[in-house]
Coordinates of C-alpha atoms in Angstrom, one line a residue:
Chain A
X1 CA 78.7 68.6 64.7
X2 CA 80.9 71.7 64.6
X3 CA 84.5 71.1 66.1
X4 CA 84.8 73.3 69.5
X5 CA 88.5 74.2 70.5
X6 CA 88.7 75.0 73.7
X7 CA 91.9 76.3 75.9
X8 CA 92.4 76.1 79.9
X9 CA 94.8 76.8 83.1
X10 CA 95.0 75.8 86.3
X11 CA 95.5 78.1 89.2
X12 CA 98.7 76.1 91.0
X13 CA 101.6 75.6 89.5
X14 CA 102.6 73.0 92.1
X15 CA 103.6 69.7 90.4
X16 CA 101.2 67.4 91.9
X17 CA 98.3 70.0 92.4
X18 CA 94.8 68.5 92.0
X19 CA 93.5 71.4 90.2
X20 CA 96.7 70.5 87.4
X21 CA 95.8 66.9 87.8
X22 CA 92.0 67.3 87.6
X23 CA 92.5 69.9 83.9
X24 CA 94.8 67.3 82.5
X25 CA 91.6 64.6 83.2
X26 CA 89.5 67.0 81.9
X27 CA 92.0 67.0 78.5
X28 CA 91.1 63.4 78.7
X29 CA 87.2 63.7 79.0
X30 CA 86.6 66.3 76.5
X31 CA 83.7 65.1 74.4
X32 CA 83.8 64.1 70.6
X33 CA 84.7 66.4 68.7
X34 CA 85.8 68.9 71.3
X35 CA 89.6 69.4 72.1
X36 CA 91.1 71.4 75.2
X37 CA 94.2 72.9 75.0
X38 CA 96.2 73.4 78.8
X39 CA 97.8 76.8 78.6
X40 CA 100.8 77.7 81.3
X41 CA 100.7 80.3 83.3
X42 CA 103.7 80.5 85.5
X43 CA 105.8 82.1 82.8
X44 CA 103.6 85.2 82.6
X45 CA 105.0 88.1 84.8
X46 CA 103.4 90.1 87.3
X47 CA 100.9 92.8 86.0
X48 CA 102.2 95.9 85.3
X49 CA 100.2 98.6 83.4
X50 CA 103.8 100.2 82.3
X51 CA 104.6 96.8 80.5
X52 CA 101.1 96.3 79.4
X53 CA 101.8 98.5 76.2
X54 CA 102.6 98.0 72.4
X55 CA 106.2 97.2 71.9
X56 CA 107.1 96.8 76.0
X57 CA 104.3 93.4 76.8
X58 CA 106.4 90.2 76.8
X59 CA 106.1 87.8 74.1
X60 CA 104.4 84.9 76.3
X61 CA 101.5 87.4 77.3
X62 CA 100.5 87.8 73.7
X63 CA 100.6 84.7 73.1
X64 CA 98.4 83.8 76.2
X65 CA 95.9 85.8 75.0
X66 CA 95.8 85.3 71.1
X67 CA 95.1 81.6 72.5
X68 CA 91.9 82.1 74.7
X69 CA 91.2 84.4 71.9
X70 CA 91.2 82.0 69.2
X71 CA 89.0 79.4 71.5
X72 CA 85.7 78.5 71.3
X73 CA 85.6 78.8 74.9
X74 CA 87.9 78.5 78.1
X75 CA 88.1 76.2 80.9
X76 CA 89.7 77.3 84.0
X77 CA 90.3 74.8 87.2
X78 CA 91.8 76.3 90.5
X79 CA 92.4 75.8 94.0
X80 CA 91.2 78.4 96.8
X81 CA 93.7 80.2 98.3
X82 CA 92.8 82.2 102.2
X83 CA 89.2 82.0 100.8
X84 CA 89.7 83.8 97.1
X85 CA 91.8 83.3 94.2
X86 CA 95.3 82.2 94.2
X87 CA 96.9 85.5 93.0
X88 CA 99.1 83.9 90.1
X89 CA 95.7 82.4 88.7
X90 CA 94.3 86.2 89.1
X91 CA 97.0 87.7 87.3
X92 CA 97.0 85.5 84.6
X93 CA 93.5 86.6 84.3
X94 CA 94.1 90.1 84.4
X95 CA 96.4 90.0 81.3
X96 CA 93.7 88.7 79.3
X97 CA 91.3 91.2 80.6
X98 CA 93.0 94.3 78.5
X99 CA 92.4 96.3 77.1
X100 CA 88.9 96.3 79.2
X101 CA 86.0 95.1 77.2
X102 CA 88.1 94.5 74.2
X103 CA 90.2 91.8 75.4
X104 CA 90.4 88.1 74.9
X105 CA 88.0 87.3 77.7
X106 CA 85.3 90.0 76.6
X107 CA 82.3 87.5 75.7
X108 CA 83.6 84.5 76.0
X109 CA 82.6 81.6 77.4
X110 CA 84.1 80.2 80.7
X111 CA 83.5 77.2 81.9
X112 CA 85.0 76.4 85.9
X113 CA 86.1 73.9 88.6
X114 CA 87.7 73.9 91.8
X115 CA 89.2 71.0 93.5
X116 CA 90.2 70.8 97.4
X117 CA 91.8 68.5 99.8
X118 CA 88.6 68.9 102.1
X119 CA 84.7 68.9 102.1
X120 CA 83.9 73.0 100.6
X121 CA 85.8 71.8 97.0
X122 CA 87.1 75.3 96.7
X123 CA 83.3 77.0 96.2
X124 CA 84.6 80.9 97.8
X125 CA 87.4 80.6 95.1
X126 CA 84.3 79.9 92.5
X127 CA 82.0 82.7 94.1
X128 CA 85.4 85.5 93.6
X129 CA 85.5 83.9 89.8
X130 CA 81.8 84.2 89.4
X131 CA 82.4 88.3 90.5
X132 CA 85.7 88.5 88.3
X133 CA 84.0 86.8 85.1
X134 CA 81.3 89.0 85.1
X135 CA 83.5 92.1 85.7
X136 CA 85.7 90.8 82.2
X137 CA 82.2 90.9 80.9
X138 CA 82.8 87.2 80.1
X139 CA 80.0 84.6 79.9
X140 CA 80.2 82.5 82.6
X141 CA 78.6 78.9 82.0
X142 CA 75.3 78.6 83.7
X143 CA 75.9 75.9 86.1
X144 CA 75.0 74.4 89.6
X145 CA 79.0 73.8 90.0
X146 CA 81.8 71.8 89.4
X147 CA 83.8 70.9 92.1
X148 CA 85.6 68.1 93.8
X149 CA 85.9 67.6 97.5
X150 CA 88.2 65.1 99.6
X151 CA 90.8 65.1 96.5
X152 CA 93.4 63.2 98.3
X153 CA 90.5 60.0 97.9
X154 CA 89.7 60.7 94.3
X155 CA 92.6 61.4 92.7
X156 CA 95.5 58.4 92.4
X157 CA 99.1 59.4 90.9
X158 CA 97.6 62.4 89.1
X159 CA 94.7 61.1 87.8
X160 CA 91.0 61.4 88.5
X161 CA 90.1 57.9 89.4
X162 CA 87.1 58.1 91.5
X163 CA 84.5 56.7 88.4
X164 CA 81.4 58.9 89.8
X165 CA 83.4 62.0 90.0
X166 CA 84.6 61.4 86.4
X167 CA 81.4 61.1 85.3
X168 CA 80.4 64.0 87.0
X169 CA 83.0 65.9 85.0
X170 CA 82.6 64.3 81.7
X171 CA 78.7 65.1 82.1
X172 CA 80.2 68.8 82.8
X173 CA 82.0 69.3 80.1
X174 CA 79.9 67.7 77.6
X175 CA 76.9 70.1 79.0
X176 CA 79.3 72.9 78.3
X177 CA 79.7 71.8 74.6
X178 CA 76.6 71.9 74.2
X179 CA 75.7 75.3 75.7
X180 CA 78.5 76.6 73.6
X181 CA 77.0 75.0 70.0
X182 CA 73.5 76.2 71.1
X183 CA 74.8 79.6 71.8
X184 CA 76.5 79.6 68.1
X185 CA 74.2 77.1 66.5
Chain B
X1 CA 102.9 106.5 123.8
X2 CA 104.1 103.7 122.7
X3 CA 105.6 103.8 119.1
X4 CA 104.3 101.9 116.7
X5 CA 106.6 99.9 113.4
X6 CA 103.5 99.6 110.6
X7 CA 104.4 97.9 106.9
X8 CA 102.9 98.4 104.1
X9 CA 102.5 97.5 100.4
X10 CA 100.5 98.5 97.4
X11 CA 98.8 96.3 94.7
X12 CA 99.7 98.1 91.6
X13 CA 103.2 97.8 90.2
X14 CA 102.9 100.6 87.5
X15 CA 105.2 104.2 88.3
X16 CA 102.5 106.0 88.4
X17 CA 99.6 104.3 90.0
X18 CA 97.3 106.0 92.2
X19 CA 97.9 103.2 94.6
X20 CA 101.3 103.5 95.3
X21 CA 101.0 107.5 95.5
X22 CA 98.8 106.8 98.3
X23 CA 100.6 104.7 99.9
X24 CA 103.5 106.9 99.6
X25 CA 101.3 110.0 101.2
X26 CA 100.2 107.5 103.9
X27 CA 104.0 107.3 104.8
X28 CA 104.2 111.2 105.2
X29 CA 100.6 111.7 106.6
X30 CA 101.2 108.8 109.6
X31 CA 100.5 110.0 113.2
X32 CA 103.3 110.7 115.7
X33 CA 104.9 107.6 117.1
X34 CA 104.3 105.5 113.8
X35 CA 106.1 104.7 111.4
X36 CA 104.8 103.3 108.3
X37 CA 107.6 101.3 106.2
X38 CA 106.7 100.0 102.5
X39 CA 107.7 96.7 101.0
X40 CA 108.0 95.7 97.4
X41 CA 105.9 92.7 96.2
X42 CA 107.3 93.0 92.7
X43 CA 110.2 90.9 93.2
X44 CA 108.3 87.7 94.6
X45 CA 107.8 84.8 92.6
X46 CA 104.4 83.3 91.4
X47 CA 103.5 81.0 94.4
X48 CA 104.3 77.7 94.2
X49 CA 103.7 75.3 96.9
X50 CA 107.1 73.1 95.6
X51 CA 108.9 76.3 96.3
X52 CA 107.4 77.3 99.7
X53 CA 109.8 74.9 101.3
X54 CA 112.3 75.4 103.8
X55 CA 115.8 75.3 101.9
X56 CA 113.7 76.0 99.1
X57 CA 112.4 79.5 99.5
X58 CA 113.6 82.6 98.5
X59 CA 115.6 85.1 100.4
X60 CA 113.2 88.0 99.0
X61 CA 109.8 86.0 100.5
X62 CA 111.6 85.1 103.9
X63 CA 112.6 89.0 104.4
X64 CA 109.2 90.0 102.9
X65 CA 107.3 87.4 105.5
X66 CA 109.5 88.7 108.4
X67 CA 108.9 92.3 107.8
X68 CA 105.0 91.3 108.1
X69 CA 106.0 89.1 111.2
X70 CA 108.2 91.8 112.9
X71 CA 104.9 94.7 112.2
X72 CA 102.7 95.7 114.9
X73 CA 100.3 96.4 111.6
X74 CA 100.0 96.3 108.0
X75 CA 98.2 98.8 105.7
X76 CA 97.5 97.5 102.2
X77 CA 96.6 99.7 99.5
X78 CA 95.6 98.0 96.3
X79 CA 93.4 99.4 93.0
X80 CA 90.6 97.1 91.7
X81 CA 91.1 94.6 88.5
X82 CA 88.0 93.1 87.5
X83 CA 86.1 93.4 90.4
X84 CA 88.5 91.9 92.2
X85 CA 92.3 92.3 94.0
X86 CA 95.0 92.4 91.7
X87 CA 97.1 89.0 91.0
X88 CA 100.2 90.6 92.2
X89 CA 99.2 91.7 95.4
X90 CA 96.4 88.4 96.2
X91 CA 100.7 86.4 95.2
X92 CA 102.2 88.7 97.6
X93 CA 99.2 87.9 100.8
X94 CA 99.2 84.3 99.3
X95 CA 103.3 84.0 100.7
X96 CA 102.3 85.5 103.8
X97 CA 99.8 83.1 104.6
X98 CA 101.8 79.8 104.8
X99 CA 102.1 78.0 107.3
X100 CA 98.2 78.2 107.7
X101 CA 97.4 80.4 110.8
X102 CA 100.8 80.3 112.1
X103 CA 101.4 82.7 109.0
X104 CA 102.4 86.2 109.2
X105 CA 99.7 87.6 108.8
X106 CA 97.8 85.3 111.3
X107 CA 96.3 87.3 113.9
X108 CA 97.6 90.7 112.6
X109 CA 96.2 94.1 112.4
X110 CA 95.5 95.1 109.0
X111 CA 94.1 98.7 107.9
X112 CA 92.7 98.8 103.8
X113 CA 92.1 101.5 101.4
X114 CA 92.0 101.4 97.8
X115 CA 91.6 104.3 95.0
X116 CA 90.1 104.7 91.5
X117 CA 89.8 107.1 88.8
X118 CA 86.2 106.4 88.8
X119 CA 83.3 106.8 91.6
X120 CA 83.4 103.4 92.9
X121 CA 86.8 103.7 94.9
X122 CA 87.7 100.1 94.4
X123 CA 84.8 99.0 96.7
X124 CA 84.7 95.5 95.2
X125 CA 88.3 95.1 95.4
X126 CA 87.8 96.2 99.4
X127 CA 84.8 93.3 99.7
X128 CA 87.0 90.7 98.6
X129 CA 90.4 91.7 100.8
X130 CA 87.7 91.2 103.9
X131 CA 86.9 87.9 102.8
X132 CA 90.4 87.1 102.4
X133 CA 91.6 88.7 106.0
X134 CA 89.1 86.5 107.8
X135 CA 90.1 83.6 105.9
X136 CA 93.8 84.5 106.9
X137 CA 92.7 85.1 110.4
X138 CA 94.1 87.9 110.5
X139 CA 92.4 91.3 112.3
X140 CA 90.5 93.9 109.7
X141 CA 90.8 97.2 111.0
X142 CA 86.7 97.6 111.8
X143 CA 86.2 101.2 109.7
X144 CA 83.7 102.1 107.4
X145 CA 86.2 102.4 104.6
X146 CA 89.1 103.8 103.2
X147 CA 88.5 104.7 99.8
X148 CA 90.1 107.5 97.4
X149 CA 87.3 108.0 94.3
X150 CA 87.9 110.3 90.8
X151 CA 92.2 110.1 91.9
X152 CA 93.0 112.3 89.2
X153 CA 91.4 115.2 90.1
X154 CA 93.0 114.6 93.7
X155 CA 96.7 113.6 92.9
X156 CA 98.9 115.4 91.4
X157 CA 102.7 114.5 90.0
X158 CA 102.2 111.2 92.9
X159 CA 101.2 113.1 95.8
X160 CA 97.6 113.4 97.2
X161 CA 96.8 116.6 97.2
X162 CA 93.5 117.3 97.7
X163 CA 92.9 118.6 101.3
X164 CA 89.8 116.7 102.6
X165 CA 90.9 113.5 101.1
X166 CA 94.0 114.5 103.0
X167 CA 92.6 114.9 106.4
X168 CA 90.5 112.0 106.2
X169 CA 93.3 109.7 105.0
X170 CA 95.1 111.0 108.1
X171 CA 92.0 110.6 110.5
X172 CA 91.8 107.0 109.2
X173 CA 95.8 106.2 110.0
X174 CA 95.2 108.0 113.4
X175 CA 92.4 106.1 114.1
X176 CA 94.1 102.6 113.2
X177 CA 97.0 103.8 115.6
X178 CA 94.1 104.4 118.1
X179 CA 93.0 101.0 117.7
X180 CA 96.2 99.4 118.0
X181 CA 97.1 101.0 121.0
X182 CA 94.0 100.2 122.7
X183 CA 94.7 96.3 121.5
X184 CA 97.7 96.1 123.3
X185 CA 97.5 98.4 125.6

């Protein structure tokens, strides 16, 4: 069974965010022989096509992007913020979308989850993704959806406790290993 | 006629973006009695709900929230990345929208364009702003759309030049004034 290495980021850099919480669970439910990588975002600087060149882009950024380019796939968790993405998620994204259609996220796979304190689990914040991953010319993972709803109840001191939503997730990301050796064989 | 105090910002941060030019031509082409003031976004931080505490954050967001506050209107101008709005304008909105619907930008009057080098105008870009106004609560300008296509054959050394695009990016400000003025009488 090939080895998969996959990288991820979460969309809030708050400390206790349950998007952060519910990636570092997902570090935890990776199946056998899969390993996921958390990769920090807050560092990155704003977008800026003038810095965005050979010899000006910041050291981070490149190696932001050699690291989803170097994975087997990426795994991206976020909260909704006024009904879209939270824009230092988005401009984490649009680093690694250049150059266009020859970037790190040009046909790769992405899986994605959303977490939220109350009963929509972040799903407009997933519909926007859906749109942006497509535009990258990425390949989303086929999915009904991962989310989780009513965090505050599932989520104890930074973990995922709630046993059926860990399940959920494990089942998630083991359906995602799988779509990723099938798609490489 | 009453005058009105408009702010403004624009999603790109490059020297040369289309965006900013036409913002910058919106300044000169506003109707008599507005004014159109532009703020820089450049300088926020990432958003990070640890930060977005009183004591805790910055000078530059308070100013940048009360300029919003103080407006009788807002005209963002923002390009398209990935079918989507740009991280560093989505951070900038995403400061301005705390506390939830006692924000800035709750309940305020906000007029939209975009521009492109291509034919699409930033359309997408445009879809998702709307979803994210409503979910602000703030007040879209009700138009048909603002939208400056193939910018390099219409700008030139960062000033629209093109005459049509001209008048019509004029009709649209006049017609936003309009609006406003018929708001609040």
């Amino acid at each position: 069974m090939r080895e998969l290495k996959l990288v991820g980021f979460a969309g809030s850099l708050r400390e206790k965010s349950y998007n952060r919480a519910l990636l570092r669970t997902m570090v935890e439910l990776a199946p056998l022989g899969v390993t996921l990588d958390v990769l920090t975002i807050g560092d990155l600087p704003h977008y800026d096509g003038d810095l965005d060149q050979d010899g000006e882009r910041p050291a981070n950024v490149d190696a932001f992007k050699a690291a989803i380019a170097a994975s087997d796939g990426v795994v991206l968790v976020t909260p909704e913020y006024n009904h879209s993405l939270p824009g230092v998620f988005k401009n984490a994204i649009d680093w690694a979308s250049r150059p266009g259609y020859r970037a790190p996220f040009t046909d790769k796979p992405v899986a994605f989850a959303t977490a939220s304190a109350g009963p929509i689990g972040g799903m407009r914040a997933q519909m926007h993704l859906e749109n942006v991953l497509l535009g990258l010319k990425a390949r989303p993972f086929p999915h009904p959806g991962c989310a989780v709803t009513f965090a505050p109840s599932k989520f104890d001191e930074g973990v995922l406790t709630d046993e059926d939503t860990r399940d959920f997730v494990a089942g998630y990301l083991a359906e995602f290993a799988d779509w990723l050796r099938e798609r490489r064989g």
